[in-house]
Coordinates of C-alpha atoms in Angstrom, one line a residue:
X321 CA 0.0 0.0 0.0
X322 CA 1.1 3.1 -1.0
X323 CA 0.5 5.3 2.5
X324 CA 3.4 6.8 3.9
X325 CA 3.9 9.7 1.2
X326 CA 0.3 10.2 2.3
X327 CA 0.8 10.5 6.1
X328 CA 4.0 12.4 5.8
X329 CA 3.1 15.2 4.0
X330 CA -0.3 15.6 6.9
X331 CA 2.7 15.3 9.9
X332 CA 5.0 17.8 8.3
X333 CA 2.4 20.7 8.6
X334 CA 3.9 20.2 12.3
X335 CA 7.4 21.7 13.1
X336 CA 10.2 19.8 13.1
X337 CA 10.9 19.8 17.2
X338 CA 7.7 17.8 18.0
X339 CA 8.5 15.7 14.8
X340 CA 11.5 15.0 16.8
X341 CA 10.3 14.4 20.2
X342 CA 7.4 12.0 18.4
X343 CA 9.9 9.8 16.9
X344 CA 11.9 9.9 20.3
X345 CA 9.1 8.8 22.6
X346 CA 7.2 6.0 21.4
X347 CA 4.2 6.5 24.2
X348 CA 3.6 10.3 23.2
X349 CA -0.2 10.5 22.4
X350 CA -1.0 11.6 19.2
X351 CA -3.2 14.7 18.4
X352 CA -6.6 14.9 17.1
X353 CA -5.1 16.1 13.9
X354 CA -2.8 13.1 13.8
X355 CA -5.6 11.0 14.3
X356 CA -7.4 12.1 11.8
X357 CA -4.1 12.0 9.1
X358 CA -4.5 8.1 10.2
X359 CA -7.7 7.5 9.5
X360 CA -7.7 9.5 6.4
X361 CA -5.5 6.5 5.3
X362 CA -8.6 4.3 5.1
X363 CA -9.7 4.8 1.5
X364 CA -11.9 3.6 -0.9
X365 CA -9.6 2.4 -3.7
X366 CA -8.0 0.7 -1.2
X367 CA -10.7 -1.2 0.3
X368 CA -12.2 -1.9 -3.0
X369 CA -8.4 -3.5 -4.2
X370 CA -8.7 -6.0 -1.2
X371 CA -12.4 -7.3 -1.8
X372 CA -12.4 -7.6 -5.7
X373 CA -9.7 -10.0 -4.5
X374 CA -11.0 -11.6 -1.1
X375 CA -14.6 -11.9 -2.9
X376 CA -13.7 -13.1 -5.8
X377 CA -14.1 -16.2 -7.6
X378 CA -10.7 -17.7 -7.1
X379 CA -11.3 -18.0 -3.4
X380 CA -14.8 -19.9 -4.4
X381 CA -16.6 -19.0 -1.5
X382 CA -14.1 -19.8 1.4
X383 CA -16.5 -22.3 2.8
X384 CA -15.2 -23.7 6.0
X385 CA -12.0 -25.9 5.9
X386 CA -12.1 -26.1 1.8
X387 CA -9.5 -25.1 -0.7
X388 CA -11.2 -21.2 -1.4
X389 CA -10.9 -20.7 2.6
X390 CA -7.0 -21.8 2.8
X391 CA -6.3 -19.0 0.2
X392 CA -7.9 -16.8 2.4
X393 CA -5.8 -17.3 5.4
X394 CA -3.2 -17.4 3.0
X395 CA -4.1 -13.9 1.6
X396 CA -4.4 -12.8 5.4
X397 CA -1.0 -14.1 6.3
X398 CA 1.1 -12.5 3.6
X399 CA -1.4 -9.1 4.1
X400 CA 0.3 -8.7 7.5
X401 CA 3.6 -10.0 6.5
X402 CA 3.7 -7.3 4.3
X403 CA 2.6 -4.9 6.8
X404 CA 5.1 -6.0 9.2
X405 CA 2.7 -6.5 11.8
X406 CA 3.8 -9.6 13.8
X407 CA 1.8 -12.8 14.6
X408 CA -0.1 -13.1 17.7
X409 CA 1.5 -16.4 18.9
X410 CA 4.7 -15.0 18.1
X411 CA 7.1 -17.8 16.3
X412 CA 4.3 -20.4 15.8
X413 CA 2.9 -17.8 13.6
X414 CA -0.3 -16.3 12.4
X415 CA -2.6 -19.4 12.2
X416 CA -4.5 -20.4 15.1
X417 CA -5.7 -24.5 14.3
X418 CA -9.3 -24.8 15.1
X419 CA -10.0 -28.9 15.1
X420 CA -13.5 -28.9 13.9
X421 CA -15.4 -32.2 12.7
X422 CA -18.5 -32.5 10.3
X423 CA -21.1 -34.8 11.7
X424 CA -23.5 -36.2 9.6
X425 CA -27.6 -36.5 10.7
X426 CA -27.5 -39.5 13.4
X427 CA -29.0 -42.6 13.0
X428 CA -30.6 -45.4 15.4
X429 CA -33.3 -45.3 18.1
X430 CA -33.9 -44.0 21.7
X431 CA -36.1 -46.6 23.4
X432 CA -38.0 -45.3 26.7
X433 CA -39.7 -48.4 28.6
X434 CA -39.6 -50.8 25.4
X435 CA -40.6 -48.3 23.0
X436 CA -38.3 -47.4 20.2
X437 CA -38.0 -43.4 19.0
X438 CA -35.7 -43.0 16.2
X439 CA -34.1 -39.4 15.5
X440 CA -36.3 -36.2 14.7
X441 CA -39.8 -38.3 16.4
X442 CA -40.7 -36.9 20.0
X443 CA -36.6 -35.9 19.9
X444 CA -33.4 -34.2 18.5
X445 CA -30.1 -35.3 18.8
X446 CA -26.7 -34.2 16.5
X447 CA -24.2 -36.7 18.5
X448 CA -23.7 -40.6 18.4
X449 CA -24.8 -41.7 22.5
X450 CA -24.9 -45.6 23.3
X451 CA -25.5 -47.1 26.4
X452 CA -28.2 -48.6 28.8
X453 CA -29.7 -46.8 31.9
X454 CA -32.0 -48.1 34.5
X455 CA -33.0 -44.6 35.8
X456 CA -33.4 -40.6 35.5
X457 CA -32.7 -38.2 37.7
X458 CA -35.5 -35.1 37.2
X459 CA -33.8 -32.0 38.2
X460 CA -36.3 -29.0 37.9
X461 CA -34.7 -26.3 35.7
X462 CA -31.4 -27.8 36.0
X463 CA -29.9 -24.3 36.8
X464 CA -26.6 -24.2 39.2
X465 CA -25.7 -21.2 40.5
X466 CA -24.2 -20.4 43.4
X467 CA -27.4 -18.6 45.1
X468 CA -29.7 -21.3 43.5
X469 CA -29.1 -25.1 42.6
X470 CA -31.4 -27.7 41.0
X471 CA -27.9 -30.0 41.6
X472 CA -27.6 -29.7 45.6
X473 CA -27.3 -33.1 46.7
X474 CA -27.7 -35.2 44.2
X475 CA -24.9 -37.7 42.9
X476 CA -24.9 -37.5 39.2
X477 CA -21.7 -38.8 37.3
X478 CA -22.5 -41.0 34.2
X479 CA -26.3 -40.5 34.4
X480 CA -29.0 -39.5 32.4
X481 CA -31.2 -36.2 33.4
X482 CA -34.4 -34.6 32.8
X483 CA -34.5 -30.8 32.9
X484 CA -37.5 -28.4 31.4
X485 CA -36.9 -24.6 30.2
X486 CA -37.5 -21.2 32.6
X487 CA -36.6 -20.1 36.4
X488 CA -37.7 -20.3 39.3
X489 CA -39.9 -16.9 40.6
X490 CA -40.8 -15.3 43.5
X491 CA -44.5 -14.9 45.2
X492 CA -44.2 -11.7 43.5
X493 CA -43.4 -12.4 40.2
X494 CA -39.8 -11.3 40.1
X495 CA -37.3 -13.7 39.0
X496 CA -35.6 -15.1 42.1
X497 CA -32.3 -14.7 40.2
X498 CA -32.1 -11.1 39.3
X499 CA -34.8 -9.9 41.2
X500 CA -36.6 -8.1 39.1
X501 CA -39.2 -8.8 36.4
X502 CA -36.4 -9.4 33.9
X503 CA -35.3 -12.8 33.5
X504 CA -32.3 -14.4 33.8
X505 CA -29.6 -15.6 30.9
X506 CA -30.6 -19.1 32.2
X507 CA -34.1 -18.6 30.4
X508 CA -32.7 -17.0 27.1
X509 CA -32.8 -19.1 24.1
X510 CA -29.8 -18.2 22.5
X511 CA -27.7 -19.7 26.1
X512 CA -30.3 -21.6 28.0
X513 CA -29.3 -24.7 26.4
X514 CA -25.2 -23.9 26.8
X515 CA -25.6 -23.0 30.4
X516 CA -27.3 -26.0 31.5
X517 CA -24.9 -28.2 29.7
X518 CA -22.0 -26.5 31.1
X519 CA -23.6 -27.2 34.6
X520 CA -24.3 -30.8 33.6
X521 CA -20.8 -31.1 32.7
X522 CA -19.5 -30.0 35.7
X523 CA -21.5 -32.4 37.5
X524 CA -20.2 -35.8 35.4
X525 CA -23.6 -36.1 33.7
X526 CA -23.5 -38.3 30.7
X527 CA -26.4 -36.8 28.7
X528 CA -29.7 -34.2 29.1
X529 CA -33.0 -34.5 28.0
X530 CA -34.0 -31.0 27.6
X531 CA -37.7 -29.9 27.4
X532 CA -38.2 -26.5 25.8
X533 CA -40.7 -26.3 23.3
X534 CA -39.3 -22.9 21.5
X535 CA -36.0 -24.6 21.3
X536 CA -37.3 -27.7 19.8
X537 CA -39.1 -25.9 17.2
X538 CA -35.9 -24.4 16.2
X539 CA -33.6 -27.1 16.3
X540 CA -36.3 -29.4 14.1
X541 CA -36.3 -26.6 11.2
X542 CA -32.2 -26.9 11.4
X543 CA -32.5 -31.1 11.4
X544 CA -35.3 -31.1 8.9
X545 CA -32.8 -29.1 6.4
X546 CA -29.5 -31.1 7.3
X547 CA -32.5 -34.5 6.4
X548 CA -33.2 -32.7 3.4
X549 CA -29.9 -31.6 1.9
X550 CA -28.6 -34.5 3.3
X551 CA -26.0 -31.7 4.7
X552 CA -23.7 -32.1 8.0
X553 CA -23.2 -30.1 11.5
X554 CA -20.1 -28.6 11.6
X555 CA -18.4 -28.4 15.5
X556 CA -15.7 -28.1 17.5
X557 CA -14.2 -31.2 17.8
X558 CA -13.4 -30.5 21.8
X559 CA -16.9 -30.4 22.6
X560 CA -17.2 -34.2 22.0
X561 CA -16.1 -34.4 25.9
X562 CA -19.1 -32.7 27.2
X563 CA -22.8 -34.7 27.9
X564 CA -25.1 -35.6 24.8
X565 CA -28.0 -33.2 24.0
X566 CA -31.2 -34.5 23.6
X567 CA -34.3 -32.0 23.0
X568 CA -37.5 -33.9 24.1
X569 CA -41.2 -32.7 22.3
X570 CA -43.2 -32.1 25.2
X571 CA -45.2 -35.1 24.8
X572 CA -42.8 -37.7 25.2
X573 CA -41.6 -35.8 28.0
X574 CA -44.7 -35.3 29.7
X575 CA -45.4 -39.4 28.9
X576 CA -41.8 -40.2 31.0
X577 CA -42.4 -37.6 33.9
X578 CA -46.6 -36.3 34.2
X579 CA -45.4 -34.2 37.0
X580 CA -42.7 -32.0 34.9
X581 CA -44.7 -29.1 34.4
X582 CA -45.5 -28.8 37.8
X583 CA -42.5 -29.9 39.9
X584 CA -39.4 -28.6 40.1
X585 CA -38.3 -31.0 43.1
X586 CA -35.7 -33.5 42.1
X587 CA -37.1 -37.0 41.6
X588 CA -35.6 -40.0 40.3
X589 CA -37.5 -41.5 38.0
X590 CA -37.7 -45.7 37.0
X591 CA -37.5 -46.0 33.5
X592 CA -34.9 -48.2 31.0
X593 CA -33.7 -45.8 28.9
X594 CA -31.6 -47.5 25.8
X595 CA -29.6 -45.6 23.0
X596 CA -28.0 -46.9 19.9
X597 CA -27.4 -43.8 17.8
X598 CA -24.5 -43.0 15.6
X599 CA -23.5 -40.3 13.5
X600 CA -20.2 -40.2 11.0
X601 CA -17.7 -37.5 11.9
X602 CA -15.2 -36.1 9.1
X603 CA -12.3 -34.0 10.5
X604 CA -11.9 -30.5 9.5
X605 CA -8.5 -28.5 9.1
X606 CA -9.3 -24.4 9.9
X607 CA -7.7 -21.9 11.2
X608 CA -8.2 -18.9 12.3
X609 CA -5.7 -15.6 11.7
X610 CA -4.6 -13.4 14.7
X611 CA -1.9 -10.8 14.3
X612 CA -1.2 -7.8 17.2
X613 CA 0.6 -4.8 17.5
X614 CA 2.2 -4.3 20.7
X615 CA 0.8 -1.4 23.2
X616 CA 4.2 0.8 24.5
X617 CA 2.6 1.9 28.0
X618 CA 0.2 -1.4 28.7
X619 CA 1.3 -4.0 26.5
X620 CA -0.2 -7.2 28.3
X621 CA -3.7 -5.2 27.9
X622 CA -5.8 -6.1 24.6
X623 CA -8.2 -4.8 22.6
X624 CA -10.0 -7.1 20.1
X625 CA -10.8 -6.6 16.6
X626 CA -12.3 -9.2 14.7
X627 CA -14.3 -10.3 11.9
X628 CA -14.9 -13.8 10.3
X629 CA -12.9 -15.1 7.1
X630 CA -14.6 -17.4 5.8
X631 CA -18.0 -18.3 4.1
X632 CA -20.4 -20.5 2.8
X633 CA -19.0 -21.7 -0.1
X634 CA -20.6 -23.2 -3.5
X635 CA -24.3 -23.8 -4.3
X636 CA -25.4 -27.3 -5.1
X637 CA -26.2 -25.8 -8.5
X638 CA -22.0 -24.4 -8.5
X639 CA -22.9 -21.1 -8.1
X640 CA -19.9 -19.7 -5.5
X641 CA -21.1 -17.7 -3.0
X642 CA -18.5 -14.3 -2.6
X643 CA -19.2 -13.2 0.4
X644 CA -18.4 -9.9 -0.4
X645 CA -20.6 -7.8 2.3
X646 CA -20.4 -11.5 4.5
X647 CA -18.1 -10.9 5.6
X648 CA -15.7 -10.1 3.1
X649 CA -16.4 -6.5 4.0
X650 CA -15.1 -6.7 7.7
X651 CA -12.4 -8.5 6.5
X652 CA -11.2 -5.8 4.4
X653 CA -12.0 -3.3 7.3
X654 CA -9.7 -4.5 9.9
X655 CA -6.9 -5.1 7.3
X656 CA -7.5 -1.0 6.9
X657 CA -7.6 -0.4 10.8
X658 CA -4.2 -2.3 11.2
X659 CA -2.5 -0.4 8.4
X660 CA -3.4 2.6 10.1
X661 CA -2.1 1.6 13.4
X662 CA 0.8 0.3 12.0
X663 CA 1.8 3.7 10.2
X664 CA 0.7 5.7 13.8
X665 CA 3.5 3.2 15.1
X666 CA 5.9 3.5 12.6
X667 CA 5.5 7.4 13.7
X668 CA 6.3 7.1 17.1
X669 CA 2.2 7.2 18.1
X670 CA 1.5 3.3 18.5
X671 CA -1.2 2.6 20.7
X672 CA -1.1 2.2 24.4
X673 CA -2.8 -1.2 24.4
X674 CA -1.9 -4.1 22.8
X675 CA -4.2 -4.3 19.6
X676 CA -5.4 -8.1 18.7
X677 CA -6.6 -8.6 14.8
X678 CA -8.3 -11.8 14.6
X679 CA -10.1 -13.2 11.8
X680 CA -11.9 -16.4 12.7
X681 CA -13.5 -19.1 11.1
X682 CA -16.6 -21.3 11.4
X683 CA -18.5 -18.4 11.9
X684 CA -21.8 -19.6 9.6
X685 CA -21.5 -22.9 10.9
X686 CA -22.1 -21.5 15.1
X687 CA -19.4 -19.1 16.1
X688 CA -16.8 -21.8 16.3
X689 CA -13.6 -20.0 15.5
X690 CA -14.1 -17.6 18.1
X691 CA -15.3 -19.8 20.8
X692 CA -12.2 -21.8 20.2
X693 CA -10.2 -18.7 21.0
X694 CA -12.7 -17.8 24.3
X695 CA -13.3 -21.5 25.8
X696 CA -10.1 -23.5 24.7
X697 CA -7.3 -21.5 23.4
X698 CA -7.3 -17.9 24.3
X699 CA -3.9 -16.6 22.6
X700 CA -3.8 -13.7 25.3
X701 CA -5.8 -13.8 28.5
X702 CA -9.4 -13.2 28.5
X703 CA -8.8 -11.1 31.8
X704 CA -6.8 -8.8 30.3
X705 CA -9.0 -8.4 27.1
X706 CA -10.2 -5.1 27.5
X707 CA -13.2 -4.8 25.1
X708 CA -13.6 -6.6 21.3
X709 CA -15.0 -4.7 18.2
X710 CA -16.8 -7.0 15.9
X711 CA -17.1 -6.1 12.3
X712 CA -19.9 -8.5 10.3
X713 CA -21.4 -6.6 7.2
X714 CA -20.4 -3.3 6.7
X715 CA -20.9 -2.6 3.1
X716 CA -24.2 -2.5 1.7
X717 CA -27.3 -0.7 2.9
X718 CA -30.2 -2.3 4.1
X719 CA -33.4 -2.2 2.1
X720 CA -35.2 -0.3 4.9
X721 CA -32.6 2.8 4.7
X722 CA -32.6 3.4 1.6
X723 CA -32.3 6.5 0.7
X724 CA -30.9 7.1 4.4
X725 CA -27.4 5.6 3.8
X726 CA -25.2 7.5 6.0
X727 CA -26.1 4.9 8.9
X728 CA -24.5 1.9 10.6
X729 CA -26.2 -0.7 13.0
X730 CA -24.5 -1.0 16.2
X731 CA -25.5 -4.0 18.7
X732 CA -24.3 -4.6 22.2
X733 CA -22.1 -1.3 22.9
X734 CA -24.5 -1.2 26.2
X735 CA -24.6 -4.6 27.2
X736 CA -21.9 -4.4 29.5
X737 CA -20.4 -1.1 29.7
X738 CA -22.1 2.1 29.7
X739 CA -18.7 3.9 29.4
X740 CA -17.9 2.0 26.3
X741 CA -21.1 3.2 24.5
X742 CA -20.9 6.6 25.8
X743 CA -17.1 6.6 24.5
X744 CA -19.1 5.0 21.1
X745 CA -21.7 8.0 20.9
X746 CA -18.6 11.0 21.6
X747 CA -16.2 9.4 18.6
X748 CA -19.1 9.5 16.1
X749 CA -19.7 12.7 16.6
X750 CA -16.5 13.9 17.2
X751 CA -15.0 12.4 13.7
X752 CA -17.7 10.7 11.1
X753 CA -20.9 11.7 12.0
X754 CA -22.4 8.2 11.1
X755 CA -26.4 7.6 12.4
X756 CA -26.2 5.3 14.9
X757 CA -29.0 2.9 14.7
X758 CA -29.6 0.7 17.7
X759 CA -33.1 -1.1 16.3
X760 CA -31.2 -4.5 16.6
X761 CA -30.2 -3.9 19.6
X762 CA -33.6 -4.6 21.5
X763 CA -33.1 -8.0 23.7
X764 CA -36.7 -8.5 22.3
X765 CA -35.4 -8.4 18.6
X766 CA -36.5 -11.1 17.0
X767 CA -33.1 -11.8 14.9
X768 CA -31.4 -11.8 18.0
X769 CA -28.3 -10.5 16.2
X770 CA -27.0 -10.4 19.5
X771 CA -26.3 -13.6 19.5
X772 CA -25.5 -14.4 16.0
X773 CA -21.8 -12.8 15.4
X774 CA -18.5 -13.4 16.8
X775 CA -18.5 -10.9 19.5
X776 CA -21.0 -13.2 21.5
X777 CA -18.5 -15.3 22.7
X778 CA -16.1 -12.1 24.1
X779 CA -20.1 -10.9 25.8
X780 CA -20.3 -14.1 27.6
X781 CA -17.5 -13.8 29.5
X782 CA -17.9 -10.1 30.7
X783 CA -15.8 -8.5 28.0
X784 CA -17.6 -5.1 26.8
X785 CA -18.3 -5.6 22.7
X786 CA -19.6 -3.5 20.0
X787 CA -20.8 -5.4 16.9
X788 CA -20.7 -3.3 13.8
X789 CA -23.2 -4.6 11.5
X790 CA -25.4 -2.8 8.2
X791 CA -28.5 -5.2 7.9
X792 CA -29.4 -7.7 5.8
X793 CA -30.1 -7.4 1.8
X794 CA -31.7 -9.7 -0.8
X795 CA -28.4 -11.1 -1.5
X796 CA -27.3 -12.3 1.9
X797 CA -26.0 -15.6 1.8
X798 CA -26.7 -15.6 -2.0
X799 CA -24.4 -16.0 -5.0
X800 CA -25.1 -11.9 -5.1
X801 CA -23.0 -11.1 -2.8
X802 CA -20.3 -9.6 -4.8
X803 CA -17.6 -6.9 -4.4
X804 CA -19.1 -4.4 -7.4
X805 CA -22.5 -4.1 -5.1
X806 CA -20.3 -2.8 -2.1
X807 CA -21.0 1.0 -1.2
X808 CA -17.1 1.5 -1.2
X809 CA -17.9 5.2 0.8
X810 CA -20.2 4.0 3.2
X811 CA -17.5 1.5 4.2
X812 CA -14.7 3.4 4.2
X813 CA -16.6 6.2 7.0
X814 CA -17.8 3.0 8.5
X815 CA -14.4 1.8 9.0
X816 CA -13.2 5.3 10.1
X817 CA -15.9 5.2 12.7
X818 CA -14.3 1.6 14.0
X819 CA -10.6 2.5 13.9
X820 CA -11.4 6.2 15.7
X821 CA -12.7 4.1 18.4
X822 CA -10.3 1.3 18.7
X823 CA -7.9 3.9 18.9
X824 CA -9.9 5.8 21.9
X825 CA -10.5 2.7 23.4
X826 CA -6.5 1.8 23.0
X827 CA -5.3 5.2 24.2
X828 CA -7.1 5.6 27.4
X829 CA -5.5 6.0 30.8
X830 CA -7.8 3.2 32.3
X831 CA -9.8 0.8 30.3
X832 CA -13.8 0.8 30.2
X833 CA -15.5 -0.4 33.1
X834 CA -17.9 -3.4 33.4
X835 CA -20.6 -2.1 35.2
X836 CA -23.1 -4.5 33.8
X837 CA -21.7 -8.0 34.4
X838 CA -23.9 -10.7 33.1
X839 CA -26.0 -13.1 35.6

């Protein structure tokens, strides 16, 4: 990239003693006008140079783990390379393995009492489980918390359990676990399911029927296309360890336990419970791509920037899927926002905190790059992560703004931090002057976007996010995706916007507080 002629002539119009003194001390703060010759170095052409090639048809799609996605770490690698920006893990280098597995639809039969269920009739299951039990242990809600626990006494390793969806309340209606009328995570369906698992694991139990009618709805329409298409479920291959998933249609649960809608006492319930069901598991080789800039006054402090790499591949018909806008166009972003840094670094301005760029995989098939890097192998401690930026679609405009362009989405700059989207609301105005919509940002919002991009997994463990994210179009996740429909000035503003408050975020004395810590 050809930047620097660029950036020098803006620093010049300084005089040559602090030109000096910048150079000299690496941890001087740059001025808003420095800033500002930084950001100007996000441009268009520049943008648009990277995504013809990232969205094109030589990378065919970069579905997960296939031939197009290896060029795109590949293009990632020598980007940075090139930019002299070192890799995150330092001698092992830029790539990040993420052992993933594609599991086919399972076959076989659960048989309660004699009778014989097979897959997707009265229940859902996406993993193999053999084995014969003699009992079940009911355990209400099957929440475990330290100020409330469906597991208190009981002695659970290598057994089966029953568990039903919600909370328990108080006389007064409030939710005994916040205390107010809003519920807690344990009855969100985006993490009820995780959170009881993760309990159940801790507790040695070998597999959980699960009774939650909205969820079951949801998981059939996902099983009924993998039956279809005759398709696979992509996962991490770690989470084989954990206890088998089994989603229960309310009548077959109701049949095994009458009393579950009522009780939430634990009971343990008589009943030979038999499974034979297998699936076939294919390894996967992805990676994902993590370079960082060192900070020169809190280096082992780190802000996040990601995005996802990869996509969804080739149509059955062989139409390739670019991914230009998904999510070719926060790809292209962060490559932007790391040039810049690197430039305010090479000038004697780099930032305070350590600045992570990680592109992840798996994405479109659950978030699995990135909950790799939070629940398995966090390059740098999630304790000192001090916020993540998520970029997922920042190039086209969504059907209902148009002809109101100059807009971005932004989800979850609240959630956790009210300094972090106060800091949000003072950079846009200070610098880009960008409408900040927050309609997806409703808890009630029926996408639940929330919970649908990489930053999710940085939320759930108490790290302040802001997901960066224009709407859906008529060609998401269609072979229309391509790099000539990109708005190359909305997404160069829309990356200014993102690298003005990485750099704010970066540069400040203490970082944002968390004074909204998840329950």
């Amino acid at each position: 990239m050809y930047k620097y002629f660029i950036l020098l002539t803006a620093l010049c119009l300084g005089c040559n003693s602090t030109q000096k003194s910048i150079n000299e001390n690496n941890a001087l703060p740059a001025g808003p006008a420095d800033v500002m010759s930084f950001a100007s170095t996000i441009t268009e052409e520049e943008l648009k140079e990277h995504l013809f090639t990232y969205a094109s048809d030589d990378f065919e799609g970069r579905e997960t783990g296939s031939a197009g996605q290896k060029k795109a770490v590949n293009y990632l690698r020598e980007a940075y390379t090139s930019m002299d920006i070192p890799a995150a893990k330092g001698d092992a280098g830029y790539f990040q393995n993420v052992p993933l597995e594609l599991r086919k639809l399972p076959v076989g039969e659960l048989s309660i009492e004699g009778q014989a269920y097979s897959n997707g009739n009265g229940y859902i299951t996406f993993r193999s489980g053999e084995g014969t039990y003699k009992e079940i242990v009911y355990l209400g809600y099957g929440i475990d918390t330290e100020q409330y626990s469906d597991y208190k006494g009981a002695e659970l390793d290598g057994k089966i359990v029953l568990v039903r969806s919600g909370e328990p309340q108080n006389g007064d209606g409030t939710y005994l676990l916040t205390g107010t009328k809003e519920p807690s995570k344990w009855s969100n369906m985006s993490e009820a399911i995780g959170k009881r698992l993760e309990a159940a694991q801790a507790h040695g139990v070998k597999a959980v029927l699960y009774v939650d009618s909205g969820n079951y709805s949801r998981y059939m329409r996902y099983f009924n296309y993998m039956k279809t298409n005759n398709s696979g479920q992509m996962s991490l291959k770690a989470q084989e360890d954990g206890p088998q998933l089994i989603l229960l249609e309310d009548k077959l649960a109701v049949g095994l336990y009458p009393e579950l809608m009522e009780s939430t006492e634990n009971k343990v319930i008589a009943a030979e419970i038999k499974m034979d069901i297998k699936s076939k598991n294919e390894e996967v080789s992805s990676e994902n791509v993590a370079a960082v800039i060192r900070g020169n006054t809190f280096p082992d402090e780190y802000l996040i920037i990601s995005s996802h790499l990869d996509h969804i591949g080739v149509t059955s018909k062989g139409e390739i899927n670019n991914g230009a806008d998904d999510d070719g166009s926060g790809t292209v972003a962060m490559l932007e926002i790391a040039e810049a840094f690197k430039l305010a670094e090479k000038e004697g301005v780099g930032p305070k905190r350590s600045i992570v760029f990680l592109h992840v995989t798996g994405e479109e098939k659950g978030l699995l790059g990135s909950q790799y890097y939070t629940d398995f192998e966090p390059i740098f401690p999630l304790e000192k992560t001090v916020a993540n930026l998520n970029i997922d679609m920042i190039g086209r405009i969504d059907p209902k703004r148009e002809g109101d362009r100059n807009y971005i989405y932004l989800i979850g700059s609240d959630k956790l931090s009210t300094e972090l989207h106060e800091l949000s609301e003072s950079i846009n105005k200070r610098y880009t002057n960008i409408e900040l919509d927050y309609t997806y940002n409703d808890e009630n919002d029926p996408n639940r976007f929330y919970y649908r991009s990489d930053h999710y997994n940085f939320a759930k463990n108490n790290i302040p996010i802001i997901f960066y994210f224009n709407g859906t179009h008529a060609d998401y996740h269609r072979p229309g995706d391509t790099p000539d429909k990109i708005n190359y000035d909305l997404l160069a503003n829309r990356t200014r916007l993102i690298f003005h408050t990485a750099w704010e975020v970066a540069n400040r004395d203490k970082p944002v507080v968390v004074d909204k810590a998840a329950k």
